[in-house]
PDB file of C-alpha atoms in Angstrom:
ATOM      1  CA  UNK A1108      12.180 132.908  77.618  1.00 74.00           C
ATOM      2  CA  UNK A1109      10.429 130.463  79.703  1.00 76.00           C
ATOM      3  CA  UNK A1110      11.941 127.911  82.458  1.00 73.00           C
ATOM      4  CA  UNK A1111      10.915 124.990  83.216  1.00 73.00           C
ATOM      5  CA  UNK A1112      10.376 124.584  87.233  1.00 68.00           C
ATOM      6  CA  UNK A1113       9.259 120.534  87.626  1.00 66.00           C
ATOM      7  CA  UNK A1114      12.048 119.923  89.385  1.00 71.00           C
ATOM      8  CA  UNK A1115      11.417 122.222  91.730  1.00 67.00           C
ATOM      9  CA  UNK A1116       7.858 121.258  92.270  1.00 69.00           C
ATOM     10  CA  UNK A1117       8.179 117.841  92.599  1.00 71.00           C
ATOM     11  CA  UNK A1118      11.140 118.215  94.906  1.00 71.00           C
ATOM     12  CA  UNK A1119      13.936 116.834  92.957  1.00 75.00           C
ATOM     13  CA  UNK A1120      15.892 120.027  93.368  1.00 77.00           C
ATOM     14  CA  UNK A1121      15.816 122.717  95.856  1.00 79.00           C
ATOM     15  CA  UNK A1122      16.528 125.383  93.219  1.00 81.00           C
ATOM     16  CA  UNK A1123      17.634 126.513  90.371  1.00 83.00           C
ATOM     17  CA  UNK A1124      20.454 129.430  89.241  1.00 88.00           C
ATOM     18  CA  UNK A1125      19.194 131.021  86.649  1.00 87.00           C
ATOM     19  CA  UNK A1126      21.515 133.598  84.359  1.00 90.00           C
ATOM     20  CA  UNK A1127      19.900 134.889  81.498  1.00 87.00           C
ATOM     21  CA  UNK A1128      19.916 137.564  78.959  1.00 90.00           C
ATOM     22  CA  UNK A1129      16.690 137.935  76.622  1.00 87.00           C
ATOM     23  CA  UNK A1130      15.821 141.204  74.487  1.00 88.00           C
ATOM     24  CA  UNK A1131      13.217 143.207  75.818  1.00 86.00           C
ATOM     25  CA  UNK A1132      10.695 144.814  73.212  1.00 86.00           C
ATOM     26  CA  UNK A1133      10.452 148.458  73.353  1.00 87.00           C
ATOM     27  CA  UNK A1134       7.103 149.694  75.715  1.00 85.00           C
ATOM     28  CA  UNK A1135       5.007 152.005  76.749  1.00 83.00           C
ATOM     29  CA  UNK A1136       5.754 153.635  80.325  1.00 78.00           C
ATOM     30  CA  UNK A1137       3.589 156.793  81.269  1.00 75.00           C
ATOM     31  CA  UNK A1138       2.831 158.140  77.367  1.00 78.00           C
ATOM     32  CA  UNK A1139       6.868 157.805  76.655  1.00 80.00           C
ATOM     33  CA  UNK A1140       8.278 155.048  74.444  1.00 83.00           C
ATOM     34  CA  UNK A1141      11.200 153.388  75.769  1.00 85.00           C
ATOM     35  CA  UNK A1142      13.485 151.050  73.872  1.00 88.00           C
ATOM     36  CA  UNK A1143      15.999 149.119  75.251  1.00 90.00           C
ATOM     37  CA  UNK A1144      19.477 149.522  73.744  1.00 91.00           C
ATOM     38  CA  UNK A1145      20.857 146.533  75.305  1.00 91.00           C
ATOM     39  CA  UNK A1146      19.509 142.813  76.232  1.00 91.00           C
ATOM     40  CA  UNK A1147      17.713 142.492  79.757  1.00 92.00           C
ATOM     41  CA  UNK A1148      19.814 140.395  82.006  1.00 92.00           C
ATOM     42  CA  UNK A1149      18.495 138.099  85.201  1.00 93.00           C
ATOM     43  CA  UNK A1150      20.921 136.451  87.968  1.00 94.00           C
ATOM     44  CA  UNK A1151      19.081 135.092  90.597  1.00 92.00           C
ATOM     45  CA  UNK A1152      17.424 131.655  91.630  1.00 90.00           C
ATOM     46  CA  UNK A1153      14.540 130.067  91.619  1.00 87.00           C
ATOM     47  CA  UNK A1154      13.789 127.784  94.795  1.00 88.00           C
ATOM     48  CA  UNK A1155      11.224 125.596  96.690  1.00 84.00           C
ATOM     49  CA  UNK A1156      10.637 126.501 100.099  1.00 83.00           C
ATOM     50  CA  UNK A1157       8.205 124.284 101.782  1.00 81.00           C
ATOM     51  CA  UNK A1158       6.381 123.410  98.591  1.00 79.00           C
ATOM     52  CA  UNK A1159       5.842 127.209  97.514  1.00 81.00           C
ATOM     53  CA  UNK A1160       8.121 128.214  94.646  1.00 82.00           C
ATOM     54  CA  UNK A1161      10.010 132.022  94.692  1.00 87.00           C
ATOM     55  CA  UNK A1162      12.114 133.689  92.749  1.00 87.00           C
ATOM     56  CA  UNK A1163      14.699 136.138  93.776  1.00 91.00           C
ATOM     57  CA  UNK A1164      17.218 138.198  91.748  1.00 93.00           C
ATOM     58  CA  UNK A1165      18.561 141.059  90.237  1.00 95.00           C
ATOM     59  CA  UNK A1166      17.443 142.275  86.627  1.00 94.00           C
ATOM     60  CA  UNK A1167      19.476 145.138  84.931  1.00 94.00           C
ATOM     61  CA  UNK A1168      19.516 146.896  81.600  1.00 93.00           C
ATOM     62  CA  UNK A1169      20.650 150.258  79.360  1.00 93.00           C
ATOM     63  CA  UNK A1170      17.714 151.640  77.904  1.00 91.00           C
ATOM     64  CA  UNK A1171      16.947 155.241  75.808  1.00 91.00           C
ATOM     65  CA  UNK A1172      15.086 157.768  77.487  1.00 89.00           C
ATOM     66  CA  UNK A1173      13.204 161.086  76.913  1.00 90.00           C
ATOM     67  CA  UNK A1174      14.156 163.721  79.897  1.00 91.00           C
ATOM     68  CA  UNK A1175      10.840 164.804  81.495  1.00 90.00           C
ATOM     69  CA  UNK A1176      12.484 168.626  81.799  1.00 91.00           C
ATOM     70  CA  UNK A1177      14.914 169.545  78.705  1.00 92.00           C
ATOM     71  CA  UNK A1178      13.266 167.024  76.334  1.00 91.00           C
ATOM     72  CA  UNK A1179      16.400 164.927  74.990  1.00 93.00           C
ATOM     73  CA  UNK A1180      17.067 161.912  74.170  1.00 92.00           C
ATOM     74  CA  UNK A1181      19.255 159.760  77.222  1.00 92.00           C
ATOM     75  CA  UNK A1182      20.860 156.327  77.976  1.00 93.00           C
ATOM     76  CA  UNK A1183      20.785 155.519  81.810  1.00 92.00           C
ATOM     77  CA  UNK A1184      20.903 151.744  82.965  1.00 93.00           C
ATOM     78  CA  UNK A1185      18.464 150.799  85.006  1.00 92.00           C
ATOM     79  CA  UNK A1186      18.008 148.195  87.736  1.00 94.00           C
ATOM     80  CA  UNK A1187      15.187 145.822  90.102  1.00 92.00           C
ATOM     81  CA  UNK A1188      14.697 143.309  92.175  1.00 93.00           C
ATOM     82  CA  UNK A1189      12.568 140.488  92.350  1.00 89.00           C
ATOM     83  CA  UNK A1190      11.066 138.765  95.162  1.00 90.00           C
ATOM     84  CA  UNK A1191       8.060 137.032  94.444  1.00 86.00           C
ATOM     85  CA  UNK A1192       5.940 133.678  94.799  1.00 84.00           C
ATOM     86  CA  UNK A1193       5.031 131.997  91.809  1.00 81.00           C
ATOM     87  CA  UNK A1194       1.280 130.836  91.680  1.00 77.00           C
ATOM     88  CA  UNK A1195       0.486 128.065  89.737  1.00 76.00           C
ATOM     89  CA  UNK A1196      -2.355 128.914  87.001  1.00 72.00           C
ATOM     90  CA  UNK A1197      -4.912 127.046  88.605  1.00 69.00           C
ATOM     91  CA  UNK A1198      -4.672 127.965  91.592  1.00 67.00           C
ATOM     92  CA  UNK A1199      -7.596 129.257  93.379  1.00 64.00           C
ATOM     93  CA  UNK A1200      -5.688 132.104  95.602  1.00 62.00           C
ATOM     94  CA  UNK A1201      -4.086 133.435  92.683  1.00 55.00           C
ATOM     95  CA  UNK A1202      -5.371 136.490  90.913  1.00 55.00           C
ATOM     96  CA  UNK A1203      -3.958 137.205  87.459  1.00 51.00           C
ATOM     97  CA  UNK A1204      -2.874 140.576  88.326  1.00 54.00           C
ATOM     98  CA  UNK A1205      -1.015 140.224  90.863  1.00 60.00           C
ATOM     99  CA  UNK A1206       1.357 137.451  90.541  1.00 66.00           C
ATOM    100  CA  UNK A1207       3.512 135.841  88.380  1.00 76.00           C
ATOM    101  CA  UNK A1208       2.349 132.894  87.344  1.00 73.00           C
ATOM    102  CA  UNK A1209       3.292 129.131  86.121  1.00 72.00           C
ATOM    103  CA  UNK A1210       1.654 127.552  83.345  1.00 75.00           C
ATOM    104  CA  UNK A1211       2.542 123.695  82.469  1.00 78.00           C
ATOM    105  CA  UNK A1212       5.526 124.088  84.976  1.00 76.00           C
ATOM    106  CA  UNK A1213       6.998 126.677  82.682  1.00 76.00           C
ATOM    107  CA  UNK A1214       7.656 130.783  84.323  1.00 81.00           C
ATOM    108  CA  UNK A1215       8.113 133.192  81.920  1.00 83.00           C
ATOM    109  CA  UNK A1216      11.207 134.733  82.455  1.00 84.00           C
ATOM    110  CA  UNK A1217      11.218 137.803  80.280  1.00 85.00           C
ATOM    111  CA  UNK A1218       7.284 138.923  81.204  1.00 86.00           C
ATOM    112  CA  UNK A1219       9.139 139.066  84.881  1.00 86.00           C
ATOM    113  CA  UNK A1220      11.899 141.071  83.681  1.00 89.00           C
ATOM    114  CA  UNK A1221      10.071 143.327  82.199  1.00 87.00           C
ATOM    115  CA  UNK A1222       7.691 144.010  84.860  1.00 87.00           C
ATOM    116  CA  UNK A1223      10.671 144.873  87.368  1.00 89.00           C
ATOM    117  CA  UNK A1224      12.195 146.808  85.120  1.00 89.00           C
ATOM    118  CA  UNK A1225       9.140 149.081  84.712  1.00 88.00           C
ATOM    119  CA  UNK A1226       8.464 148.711  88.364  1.00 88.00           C
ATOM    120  CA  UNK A1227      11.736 150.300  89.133  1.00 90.00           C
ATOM    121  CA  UNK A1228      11.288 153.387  87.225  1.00 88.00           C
ATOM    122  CA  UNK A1229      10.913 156.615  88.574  1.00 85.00           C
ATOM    123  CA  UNK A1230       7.572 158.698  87.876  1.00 85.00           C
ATOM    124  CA  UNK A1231       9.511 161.388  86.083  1.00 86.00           C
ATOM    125  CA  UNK A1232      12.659 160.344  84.145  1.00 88.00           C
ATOM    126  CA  UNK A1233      14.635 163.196  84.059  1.00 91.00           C
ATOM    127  CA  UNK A1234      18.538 163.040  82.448  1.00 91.00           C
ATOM    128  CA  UNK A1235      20.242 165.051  85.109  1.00 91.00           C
ATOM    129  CA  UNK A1236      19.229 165.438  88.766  1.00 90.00           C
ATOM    130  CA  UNK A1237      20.645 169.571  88.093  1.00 92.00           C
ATOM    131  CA  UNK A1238      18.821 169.629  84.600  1.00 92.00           C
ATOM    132  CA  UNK A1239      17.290 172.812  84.599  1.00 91.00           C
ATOM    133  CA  UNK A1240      14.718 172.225  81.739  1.00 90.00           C
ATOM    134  CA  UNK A1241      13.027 174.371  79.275  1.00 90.00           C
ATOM    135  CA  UNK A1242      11.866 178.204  79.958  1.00 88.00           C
ATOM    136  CA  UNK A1243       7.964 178.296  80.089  1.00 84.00           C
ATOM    137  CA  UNK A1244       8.201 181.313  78.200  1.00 84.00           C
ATOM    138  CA  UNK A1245      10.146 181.366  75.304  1.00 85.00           C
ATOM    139  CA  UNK A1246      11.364 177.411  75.734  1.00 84.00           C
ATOM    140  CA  UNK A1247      14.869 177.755  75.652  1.00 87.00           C
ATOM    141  CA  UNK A1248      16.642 174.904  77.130  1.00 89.00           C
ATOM    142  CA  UNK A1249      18.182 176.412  80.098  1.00 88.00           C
ATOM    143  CA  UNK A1250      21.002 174.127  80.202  1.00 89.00           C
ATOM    144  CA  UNK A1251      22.629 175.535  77.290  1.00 90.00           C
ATOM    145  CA  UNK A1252      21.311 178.915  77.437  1.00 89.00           C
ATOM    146  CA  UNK A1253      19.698 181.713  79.839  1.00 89.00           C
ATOM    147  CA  UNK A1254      17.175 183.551  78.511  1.00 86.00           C
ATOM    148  CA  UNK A1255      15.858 186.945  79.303  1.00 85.00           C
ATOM    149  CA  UNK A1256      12.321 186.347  79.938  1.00 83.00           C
ATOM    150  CA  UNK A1257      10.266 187.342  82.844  1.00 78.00           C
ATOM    151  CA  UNK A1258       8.390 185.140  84.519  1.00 68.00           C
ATOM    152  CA  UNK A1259       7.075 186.731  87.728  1.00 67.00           C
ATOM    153  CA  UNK A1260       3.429 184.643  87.862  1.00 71.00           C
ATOM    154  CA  UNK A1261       2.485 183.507  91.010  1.00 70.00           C
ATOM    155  CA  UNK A1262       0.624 181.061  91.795  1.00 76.00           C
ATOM    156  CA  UNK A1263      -3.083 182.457  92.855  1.00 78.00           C
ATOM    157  CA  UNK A1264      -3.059 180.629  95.866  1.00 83.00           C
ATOM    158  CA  UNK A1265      -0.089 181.990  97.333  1.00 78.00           C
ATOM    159  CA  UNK A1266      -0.574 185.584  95.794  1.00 77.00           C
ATOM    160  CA  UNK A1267      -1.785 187.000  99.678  1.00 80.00           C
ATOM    161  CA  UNK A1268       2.217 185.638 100.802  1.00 80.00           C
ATOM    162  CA  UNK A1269       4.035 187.399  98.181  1.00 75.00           C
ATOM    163  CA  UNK A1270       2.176 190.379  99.087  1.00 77.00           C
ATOM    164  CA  UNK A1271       3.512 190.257 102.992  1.00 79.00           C
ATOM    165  CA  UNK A1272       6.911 189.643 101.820  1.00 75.00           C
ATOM    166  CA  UNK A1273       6.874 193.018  99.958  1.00 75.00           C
ATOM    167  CA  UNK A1274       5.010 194.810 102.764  1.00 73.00           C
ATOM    168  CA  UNK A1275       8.403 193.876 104.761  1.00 60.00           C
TER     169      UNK A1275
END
């Protein structure tokens, strides 16, 4: 959804309140697909501030998730915030990267929504901070089950500790 800022930029208005709900595709986020089971929604403003345009504001959304440890399938909502300066296209400090930008006095609203919302995910999504994931073994999902295996490996590099802890 895009938004027209003239006002803004040619000082009619100081800002602009912005609510909006827009359906966010399903992406790509670290090799895991992630579709979003409800609509993306924005509250926030955008405003002139001594002739540089920002927005600020809150995006949120409920989207399906694979757990990083026990491999099922999750809901969790998930929340950002933006604060940024808008660049106009042609402008010469502006670097396509790493802004958001204006084109024909128009911001793309849902490109910035889902950028925060990625932005605001963790590394590893995991459905339970106590989820106790899959045995390396026999891979059991330890949250339903414990399984009898053995797993006494240690890692090579601390091999010389485990051996002073047994000398004791």
């Amino acid at each position: 959804m895009k938004v027209g800022v003239t006002e803004l930029i040619e000082a009619q208005k100081k800002e602009l309140h912005l609510e909006i709900e827009d359906e966010i595709e399903t992406m790509n986020y670290a090799g895991d697909e992630i579709s979003f089971t409800q609509p993306a929604t924005f509250k926030g403003r955008i405003y002139n501030s001594n002739g540089d345009i920002y927005i600020q504001g809150c995006v949120e959304s409920v989207a399906e998730f694979c757990c990083h440890r026990c491999l099922k399938r999750f809901q969790q909502k998930i929340m950002g915030e933006v604060h940024e300066k808008l660049f106009d296209q042609d402008s010469p400090q502006m670097d396509v990267d790493e802004y958001f930008v204006m084109k024909n006095n128009m911001v793309d609203i849902t490109k910035i929504m889902e950028n925060t919302l990625v932005l605001s995910l963790p590394m590893k999504i995991i459905c339970d901070e106590h989820c106790r994931g899959l045995c390396l073994v026999c891979g059991t999902d330890l949250n339903e089950h414990q399984c009898n295996c053995k797993n006494d490996e240690v890692d090579p590099r601390l091999a010389k500790l485990k051996d002073l802890l047994q000398q004791n």
